[in-house]
mmCIF file of C-alpha atoms in Angstrom:
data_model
loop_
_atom_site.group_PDB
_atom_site.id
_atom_site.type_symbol
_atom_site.label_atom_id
_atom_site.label_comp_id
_atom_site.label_asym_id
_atom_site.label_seq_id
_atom_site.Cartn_x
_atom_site.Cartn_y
_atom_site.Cartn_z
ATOM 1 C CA UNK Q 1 4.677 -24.531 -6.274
ATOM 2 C CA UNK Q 2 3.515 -24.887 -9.805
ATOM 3 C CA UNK Q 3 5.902 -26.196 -12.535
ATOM 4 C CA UNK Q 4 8.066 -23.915 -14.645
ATOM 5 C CA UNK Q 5 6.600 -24.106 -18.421
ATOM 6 C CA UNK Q 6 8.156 -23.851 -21.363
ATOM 7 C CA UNK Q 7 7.975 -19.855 -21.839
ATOM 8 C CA UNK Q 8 9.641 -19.341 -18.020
ATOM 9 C CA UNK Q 9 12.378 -21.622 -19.040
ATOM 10 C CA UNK Q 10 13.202 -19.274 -22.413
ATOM 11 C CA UNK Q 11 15.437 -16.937 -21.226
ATOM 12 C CA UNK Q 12 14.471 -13.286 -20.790
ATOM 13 C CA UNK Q 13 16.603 -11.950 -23.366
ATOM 14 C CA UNK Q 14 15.062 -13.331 -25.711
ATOM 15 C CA UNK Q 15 11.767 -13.259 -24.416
ATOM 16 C CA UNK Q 16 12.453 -9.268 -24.378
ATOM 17 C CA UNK Q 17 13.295 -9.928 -28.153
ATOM 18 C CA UNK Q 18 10.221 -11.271 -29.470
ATOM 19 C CA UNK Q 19 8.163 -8.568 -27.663
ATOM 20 C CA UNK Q 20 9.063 -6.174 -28.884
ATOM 21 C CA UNK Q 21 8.515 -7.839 -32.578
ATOM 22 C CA UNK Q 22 5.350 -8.687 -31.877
ATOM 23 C CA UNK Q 23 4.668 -5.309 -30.392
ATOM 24 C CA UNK Q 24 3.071 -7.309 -27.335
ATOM 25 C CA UNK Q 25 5.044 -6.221 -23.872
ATOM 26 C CA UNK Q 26 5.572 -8.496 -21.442
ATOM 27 C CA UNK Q 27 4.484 -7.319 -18.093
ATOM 28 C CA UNK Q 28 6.235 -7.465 -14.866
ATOM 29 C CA UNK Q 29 4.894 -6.567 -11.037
ATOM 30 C CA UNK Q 30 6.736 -5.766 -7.995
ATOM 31 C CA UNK Q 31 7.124 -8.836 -5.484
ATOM 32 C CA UNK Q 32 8.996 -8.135 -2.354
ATOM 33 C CA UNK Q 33 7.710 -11.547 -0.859
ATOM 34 C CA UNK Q 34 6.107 -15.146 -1.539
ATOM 35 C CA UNK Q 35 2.801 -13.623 -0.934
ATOM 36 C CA UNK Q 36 3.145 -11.265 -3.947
ATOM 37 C CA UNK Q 37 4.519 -13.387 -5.900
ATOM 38 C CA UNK Q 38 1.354 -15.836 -5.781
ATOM 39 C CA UNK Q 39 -0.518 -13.288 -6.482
ATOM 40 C CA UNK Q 40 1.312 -12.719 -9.193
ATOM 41 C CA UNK Q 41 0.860 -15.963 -10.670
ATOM 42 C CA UNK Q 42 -2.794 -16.266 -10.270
ATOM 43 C CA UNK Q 43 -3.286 -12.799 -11.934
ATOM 44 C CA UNK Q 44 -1.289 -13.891 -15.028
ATOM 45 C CA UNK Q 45 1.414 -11.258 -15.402
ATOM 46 C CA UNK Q 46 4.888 -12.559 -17.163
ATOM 47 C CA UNK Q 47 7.457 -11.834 -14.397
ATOM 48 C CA UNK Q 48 8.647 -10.458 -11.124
ATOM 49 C CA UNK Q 49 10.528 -7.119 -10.158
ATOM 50 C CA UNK Q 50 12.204 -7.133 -7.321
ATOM 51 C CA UNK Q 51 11.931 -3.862 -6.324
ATOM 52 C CA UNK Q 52 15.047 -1.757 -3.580
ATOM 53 C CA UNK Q 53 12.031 0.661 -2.811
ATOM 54 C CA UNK Q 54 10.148 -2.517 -1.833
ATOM 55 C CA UNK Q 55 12.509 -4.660 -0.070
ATOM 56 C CA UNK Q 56 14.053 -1.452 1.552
ATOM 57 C CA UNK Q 57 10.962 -0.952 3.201
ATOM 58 C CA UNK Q 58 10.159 -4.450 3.808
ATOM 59 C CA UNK Q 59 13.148 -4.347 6.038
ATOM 60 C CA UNK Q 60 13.225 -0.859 7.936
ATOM 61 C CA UNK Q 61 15.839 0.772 5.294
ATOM 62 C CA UNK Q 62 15.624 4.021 3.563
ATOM 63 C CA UNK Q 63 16.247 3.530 -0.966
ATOM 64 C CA UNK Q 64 19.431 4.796 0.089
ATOM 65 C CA UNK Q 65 22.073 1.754 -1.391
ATOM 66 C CA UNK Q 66 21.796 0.279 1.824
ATOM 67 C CA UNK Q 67 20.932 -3.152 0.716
ATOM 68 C CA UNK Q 68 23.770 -5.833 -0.448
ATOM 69 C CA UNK Q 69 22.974 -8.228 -2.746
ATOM 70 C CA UNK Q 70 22.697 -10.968 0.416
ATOM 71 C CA UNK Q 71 19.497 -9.024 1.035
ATOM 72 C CA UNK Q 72 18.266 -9.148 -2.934
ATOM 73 C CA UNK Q 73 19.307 -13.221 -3.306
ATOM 74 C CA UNK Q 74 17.211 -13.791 -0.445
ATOM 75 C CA UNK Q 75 14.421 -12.618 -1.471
ATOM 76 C CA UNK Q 76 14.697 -13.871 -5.393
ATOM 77 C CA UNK Q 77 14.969 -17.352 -3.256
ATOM 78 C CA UNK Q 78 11.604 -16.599 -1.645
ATOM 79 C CA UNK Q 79 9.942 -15.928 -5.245
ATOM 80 C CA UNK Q 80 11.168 -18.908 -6.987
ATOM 81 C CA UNK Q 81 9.996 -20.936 -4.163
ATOM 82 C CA UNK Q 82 6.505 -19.859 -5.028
ATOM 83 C CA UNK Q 83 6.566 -18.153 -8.579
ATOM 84 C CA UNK Q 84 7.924 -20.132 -11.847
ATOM 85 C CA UNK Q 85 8.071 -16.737 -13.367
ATOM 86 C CA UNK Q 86 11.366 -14.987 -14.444
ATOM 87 C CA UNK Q 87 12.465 -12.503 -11.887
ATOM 88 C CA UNK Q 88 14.070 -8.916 -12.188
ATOM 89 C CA UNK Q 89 15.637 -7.240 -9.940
ATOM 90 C CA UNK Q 90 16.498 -4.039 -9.410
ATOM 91 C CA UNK Q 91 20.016 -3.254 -8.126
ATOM 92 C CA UNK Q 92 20.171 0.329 -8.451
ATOM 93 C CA UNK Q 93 23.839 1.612 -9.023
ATOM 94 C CA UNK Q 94 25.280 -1.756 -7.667
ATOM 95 C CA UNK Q 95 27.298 0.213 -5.480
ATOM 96 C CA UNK Q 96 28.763 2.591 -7.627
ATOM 97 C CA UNK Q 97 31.749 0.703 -9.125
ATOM 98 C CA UNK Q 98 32.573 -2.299 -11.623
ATOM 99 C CA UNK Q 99 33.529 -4.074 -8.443
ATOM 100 C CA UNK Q 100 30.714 -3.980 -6.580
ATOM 101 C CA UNK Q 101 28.762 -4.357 -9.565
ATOM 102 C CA UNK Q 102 30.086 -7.978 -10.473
ATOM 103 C CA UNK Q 103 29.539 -8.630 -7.020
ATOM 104 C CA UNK Q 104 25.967 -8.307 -7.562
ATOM 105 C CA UNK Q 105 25.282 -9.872 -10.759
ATOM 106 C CA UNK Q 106 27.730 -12.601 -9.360
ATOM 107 C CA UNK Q 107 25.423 -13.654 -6.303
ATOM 108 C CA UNK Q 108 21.997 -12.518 -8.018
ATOM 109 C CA UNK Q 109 22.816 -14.999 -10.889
ATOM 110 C CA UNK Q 110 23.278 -17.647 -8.368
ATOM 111 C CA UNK Q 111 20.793 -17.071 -6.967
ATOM 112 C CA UNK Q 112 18.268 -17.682 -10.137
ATOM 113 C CA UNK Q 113 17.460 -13.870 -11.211
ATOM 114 C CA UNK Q 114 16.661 -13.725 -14.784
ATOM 115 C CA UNK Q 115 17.532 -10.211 -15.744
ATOM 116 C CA UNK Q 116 19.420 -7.238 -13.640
ATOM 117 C CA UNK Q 117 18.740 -3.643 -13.824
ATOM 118 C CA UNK Q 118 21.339 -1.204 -13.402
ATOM 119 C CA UNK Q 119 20.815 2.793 -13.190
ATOM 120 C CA UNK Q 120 23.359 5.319 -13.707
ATOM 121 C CA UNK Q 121 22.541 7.365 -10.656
ATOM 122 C CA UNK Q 122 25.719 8.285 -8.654
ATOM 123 C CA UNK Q 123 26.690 6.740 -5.240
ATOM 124 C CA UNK Q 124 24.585 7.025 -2.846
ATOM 125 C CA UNK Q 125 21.105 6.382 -5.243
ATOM 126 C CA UNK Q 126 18.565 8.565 -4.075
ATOM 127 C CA UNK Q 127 15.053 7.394 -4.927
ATOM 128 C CA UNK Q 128 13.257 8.773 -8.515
ATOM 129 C CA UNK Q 129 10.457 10.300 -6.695
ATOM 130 C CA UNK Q 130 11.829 11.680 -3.918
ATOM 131 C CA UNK Q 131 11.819 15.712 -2.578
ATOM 132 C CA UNK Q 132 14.359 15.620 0.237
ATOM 133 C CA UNK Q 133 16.839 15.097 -1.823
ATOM 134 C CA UNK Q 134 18.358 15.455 -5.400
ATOM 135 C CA UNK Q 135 19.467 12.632 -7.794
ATOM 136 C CA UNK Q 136 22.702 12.600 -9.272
ATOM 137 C CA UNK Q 137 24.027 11.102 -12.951
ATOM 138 C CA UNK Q 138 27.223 8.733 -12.847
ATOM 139 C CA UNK Q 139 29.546 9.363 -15.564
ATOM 140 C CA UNK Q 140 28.564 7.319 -18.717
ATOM 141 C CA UNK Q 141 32.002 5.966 -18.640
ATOM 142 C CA UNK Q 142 31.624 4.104 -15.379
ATOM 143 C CA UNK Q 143 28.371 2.062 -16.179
ATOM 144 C CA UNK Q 144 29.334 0.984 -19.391
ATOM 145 C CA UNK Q 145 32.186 -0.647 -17.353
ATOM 146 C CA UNK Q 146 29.943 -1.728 -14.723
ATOM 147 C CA UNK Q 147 27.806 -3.531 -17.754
ATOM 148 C CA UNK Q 148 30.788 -5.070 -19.145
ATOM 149 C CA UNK Q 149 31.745 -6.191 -15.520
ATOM 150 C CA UNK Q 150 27.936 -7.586 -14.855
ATOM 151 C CA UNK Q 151 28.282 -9.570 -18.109
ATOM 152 C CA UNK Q 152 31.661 -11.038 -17.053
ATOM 153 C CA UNK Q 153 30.044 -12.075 -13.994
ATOM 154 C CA UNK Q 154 26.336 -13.212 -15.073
ATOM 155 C CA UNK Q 155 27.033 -14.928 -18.529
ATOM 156 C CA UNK Q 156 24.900 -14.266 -21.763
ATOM 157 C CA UNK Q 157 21.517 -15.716 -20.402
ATOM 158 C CA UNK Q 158 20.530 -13.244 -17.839
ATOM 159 C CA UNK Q 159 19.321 -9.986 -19.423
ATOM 160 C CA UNK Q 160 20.948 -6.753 -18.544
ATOM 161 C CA UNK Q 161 18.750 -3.518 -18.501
ATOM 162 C CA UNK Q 162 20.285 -0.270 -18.197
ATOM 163 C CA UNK Q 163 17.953 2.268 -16.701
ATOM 164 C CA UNK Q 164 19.225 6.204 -17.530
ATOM 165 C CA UNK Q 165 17.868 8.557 -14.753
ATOM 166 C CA UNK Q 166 18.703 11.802 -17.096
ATOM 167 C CA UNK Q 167 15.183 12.557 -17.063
ATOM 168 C CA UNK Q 168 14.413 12.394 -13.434
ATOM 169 C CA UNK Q 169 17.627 15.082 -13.172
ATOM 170 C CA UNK Q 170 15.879 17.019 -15.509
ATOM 171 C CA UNK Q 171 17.874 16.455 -18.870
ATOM 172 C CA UNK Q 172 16.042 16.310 -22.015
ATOM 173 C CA UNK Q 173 14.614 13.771 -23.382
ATOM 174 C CA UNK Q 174 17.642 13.691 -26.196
ATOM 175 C CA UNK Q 175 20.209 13.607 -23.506
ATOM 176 C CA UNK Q 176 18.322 10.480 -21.986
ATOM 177 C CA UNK Q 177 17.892 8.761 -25.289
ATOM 178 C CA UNK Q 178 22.151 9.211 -26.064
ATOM 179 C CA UNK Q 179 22.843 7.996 -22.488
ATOM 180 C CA UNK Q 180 20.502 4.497 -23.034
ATOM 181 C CA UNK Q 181 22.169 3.944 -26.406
ATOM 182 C CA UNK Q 182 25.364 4.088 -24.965
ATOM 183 C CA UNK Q 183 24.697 1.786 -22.598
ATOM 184 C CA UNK Q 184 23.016 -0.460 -25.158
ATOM 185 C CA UNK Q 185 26.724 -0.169 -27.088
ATOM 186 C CA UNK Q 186 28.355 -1.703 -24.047
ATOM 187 C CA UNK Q 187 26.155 -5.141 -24.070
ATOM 188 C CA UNK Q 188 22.859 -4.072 -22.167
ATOM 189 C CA UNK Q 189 20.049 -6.055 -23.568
ATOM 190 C CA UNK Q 190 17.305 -3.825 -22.905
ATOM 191 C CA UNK Q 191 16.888 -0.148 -21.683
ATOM 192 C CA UNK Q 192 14.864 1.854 -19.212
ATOM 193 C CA UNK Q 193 14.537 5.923 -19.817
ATOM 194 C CA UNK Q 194 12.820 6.311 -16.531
ATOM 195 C CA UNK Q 195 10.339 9.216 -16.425
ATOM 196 C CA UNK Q 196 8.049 11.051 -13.410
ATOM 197 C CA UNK Q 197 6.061 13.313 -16.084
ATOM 198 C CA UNK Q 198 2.815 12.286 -14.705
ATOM 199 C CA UNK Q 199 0.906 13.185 -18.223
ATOM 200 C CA UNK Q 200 3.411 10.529 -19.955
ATOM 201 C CA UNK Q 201 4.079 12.520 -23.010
ATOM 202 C CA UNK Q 202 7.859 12.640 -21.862
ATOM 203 C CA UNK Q 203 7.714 8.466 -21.981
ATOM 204 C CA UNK Q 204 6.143 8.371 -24.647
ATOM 205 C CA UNK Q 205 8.757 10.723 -26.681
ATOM 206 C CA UNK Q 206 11.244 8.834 -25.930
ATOM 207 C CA UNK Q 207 9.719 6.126 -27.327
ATOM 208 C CA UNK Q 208 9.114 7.827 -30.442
ATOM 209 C CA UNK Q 209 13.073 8.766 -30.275
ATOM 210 C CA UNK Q 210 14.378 5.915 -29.501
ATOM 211 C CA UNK Q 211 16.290 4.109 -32.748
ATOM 212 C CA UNK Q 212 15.244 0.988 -31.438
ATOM 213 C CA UNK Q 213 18.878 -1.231 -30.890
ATOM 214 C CA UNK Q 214 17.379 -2.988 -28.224
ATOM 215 C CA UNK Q 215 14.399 -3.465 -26.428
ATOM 216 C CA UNK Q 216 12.766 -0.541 -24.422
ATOM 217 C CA UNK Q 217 11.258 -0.742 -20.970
ATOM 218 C CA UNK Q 218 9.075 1.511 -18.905
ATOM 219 C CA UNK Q 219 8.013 2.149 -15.620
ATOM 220 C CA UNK Q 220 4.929 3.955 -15.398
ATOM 221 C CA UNK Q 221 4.624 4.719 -11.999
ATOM 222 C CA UNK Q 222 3.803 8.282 -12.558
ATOM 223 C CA UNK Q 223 1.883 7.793 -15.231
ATOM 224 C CA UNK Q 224 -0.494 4.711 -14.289
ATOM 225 C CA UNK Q 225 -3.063 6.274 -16.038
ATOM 226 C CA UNK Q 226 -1.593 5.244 -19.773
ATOM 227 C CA UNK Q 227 -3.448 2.164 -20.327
ATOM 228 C CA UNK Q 228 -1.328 -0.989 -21.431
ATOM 229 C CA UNK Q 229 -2.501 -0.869 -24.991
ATOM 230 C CA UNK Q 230 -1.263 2.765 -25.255
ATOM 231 C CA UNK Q 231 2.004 1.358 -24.079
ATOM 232 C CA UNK Q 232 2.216 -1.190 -26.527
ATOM 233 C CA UNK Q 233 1.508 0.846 -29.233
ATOM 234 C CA UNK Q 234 4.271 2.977 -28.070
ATOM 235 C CA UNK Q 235 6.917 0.227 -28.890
ATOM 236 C CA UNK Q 236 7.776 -0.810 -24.854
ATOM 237 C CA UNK Q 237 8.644 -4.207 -24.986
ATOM 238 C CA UNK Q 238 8.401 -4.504 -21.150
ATOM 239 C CA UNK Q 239 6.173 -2.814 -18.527
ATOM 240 C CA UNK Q 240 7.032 -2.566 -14.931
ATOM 241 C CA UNK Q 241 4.722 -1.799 -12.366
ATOM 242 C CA UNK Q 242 7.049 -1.508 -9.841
ATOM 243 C CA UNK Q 243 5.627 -1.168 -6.317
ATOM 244 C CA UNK Q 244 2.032 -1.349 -6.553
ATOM 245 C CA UNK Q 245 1.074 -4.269 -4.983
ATOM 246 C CA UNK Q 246 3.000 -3.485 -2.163
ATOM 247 C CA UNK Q 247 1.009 0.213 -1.535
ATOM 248 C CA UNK Q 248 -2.187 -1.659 -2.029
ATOM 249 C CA UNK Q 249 -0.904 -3.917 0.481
ATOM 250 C CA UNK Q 250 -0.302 -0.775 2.371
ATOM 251 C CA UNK Q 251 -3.596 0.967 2.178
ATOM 252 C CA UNK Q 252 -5.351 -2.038 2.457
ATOM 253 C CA UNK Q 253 -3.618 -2.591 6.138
ATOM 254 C CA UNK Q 254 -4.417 0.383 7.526
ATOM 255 C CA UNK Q 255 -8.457 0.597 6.012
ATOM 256 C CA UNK Q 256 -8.500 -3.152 8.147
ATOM 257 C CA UNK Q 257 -7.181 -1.526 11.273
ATOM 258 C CA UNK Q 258 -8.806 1.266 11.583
ATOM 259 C CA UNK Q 259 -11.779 -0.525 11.079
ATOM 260 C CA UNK Q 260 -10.844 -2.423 13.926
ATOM 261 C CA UNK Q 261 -10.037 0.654 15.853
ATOM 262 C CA UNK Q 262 -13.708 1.998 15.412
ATOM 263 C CA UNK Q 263 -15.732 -1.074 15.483
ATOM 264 C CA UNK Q 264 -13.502 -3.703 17.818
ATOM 265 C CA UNK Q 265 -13.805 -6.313 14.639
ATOM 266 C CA UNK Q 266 -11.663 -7.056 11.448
ATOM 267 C CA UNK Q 267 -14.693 -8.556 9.540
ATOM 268 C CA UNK Q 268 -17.209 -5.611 9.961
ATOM 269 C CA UNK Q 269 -17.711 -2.873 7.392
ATOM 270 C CA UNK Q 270 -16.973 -5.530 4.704
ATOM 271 C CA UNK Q 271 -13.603 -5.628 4.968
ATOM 272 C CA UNK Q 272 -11.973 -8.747 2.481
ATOM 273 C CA UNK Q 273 -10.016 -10.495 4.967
ATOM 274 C CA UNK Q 274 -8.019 -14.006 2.861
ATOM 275 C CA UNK Q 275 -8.739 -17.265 4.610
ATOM 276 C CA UNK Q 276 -5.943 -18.659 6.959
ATOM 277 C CA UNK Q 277 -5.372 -21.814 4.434
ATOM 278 C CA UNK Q 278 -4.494 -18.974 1.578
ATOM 279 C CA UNK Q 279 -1.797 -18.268 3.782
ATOM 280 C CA UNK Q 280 -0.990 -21.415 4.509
ATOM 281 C CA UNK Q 281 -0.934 -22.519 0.756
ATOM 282 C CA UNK Q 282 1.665 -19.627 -0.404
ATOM 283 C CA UNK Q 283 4.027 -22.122 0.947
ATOM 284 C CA UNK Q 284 2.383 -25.268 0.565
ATOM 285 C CA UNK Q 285 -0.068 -25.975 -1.870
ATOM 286 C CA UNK Q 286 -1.437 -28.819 -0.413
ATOM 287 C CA UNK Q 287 -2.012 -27.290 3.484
ATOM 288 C CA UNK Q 288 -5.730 -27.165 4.521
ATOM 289 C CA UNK Q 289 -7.373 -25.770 7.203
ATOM 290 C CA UNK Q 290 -10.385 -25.117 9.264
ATOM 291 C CA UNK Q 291 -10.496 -21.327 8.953
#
């Protein structure tokens, strides 16, 4: 594992800070495992996301609040083992309720996560993107009290977004942008005005709206197609791509198996198949070996 530097050890806060000065966003990837988290590392982005979509589906779970933050701290273990990069992660409503909520950022802090993202959809979180169900907003009330619990329980170092889901429940974009600052007012360090417009203009107005009391961060999952420079310009002082590497990982799995399927061989066709001793090196640097 390669040695934290100087710019992990700065906390995220105020990393967050001077991006969004210097109009320069940090960049953070999706890492549900040591693998991605190399990867990570040897592609040069800033930090880690620790994704519930991700490590829901890494273990057999629907994005349904069914993960506790045992599961979470486990896996931000796994990272830092591998990754000196700051890690984020994603704990959706933290179970609805102050209590639960300093729960989380009790054991996640512990744990080594350097910022925690809360959203204000209601008990049980249904996932941003999904049809078979609809999401619903928490009162405003409740996460500002969940923020104010999360801060109790994590201290000032690790940063505390607060991701609105107005838009995804079809509110407008002003609704959204009164909902984040409100949740900026109660201590968050950063906010997240998630958006599945796929054209981006509705990300990109609230941008433009927002007065700019703390940081803003995006996800642009639906909207992959706005390069990073048209982010920046924007005024997002972090960009998450949240769950990329893990549908790569995906497709990539199945092109290698049905290759196999057709042709009885994993190396035919071209496939890109890592050596063993990249696998072996996630862990341990040092390991060699003959394959």
């Amino acid at each position: 594992m390669s040695a934290p530097t100087e710019a992990d050890i700065v906390p995220l806060t105020t990393r967050l800070a001077a991006a969004a000065r210097a109009h320069r966003p940090l960049r953070a990837v999706g890492a549900s495992s040591a693998v991605a988290a190399k990867v990570a590392v040897e592609t040069g982005f800033d930090a880690l996301w620790v994704s519930g979509l991700e490590v829901s589906t890494a273990l057999g779970l629907p994005d349904e609040n069914v993960l506790g933050p045992r599961d979470l701290a486990d896996t931000v273990l796994a990272l830092a083992r591998t990754a000196a990069l700051p890690v984020i992660v994603d704990v959706d409503n933290a179970g609805g309720t102050p209590a639960t909520a300093r729960r989380f950022a009790g054991d996640l802090t512990r744990a080594g996560a350097a910022a925690l993202c809360l959203e204000d959809s209601a008990y049980p979180k249904v996932n941003s993107f999904a049809l078979h169900r609809s999401q619903v907003l928490t009162r405003v009330e409740t996460i500002n009290e969940q923020i104010v619990a999360m801060r109790e329980a994590a201290g000032s170092e690790v940063a505390l977004i607060a991701r609105t889901e107005a838009l995804i429940c079809g509110a407008s974009v002003r609704e959204a942008v009164q909902r984040a600052a409100a949740y900026a007012a109660a201590g968050a360090d950063a906010v997240l005005i998630h958006s599945k417009d796929p054209t981006g203009t509705q990300a990109l107005a609230t941008a433009e709206a927002w007065p700019g009391a703390v940081p803003l961060v995006t996800v642009p999952t639906a909207f992959a197609h706005l390069a990073p420079d048209e982010l920046r310009a924007a005024g997002f002082a972090l960009v998450i791509y949240a769950n990329q590497l893990s549908r790569a990982a995906l497709a990539a799995m199945r092109h290698v198996a049905a290759s196999f399927q057709t042709t009885g061989s994993f190396t035919t066709e071209g496939t890109p198949l890592s050596d063993v001793a990249d696998l072996l090196q996630i862990a341990d640097p040092a390991a060699r070996a003959c394959l």
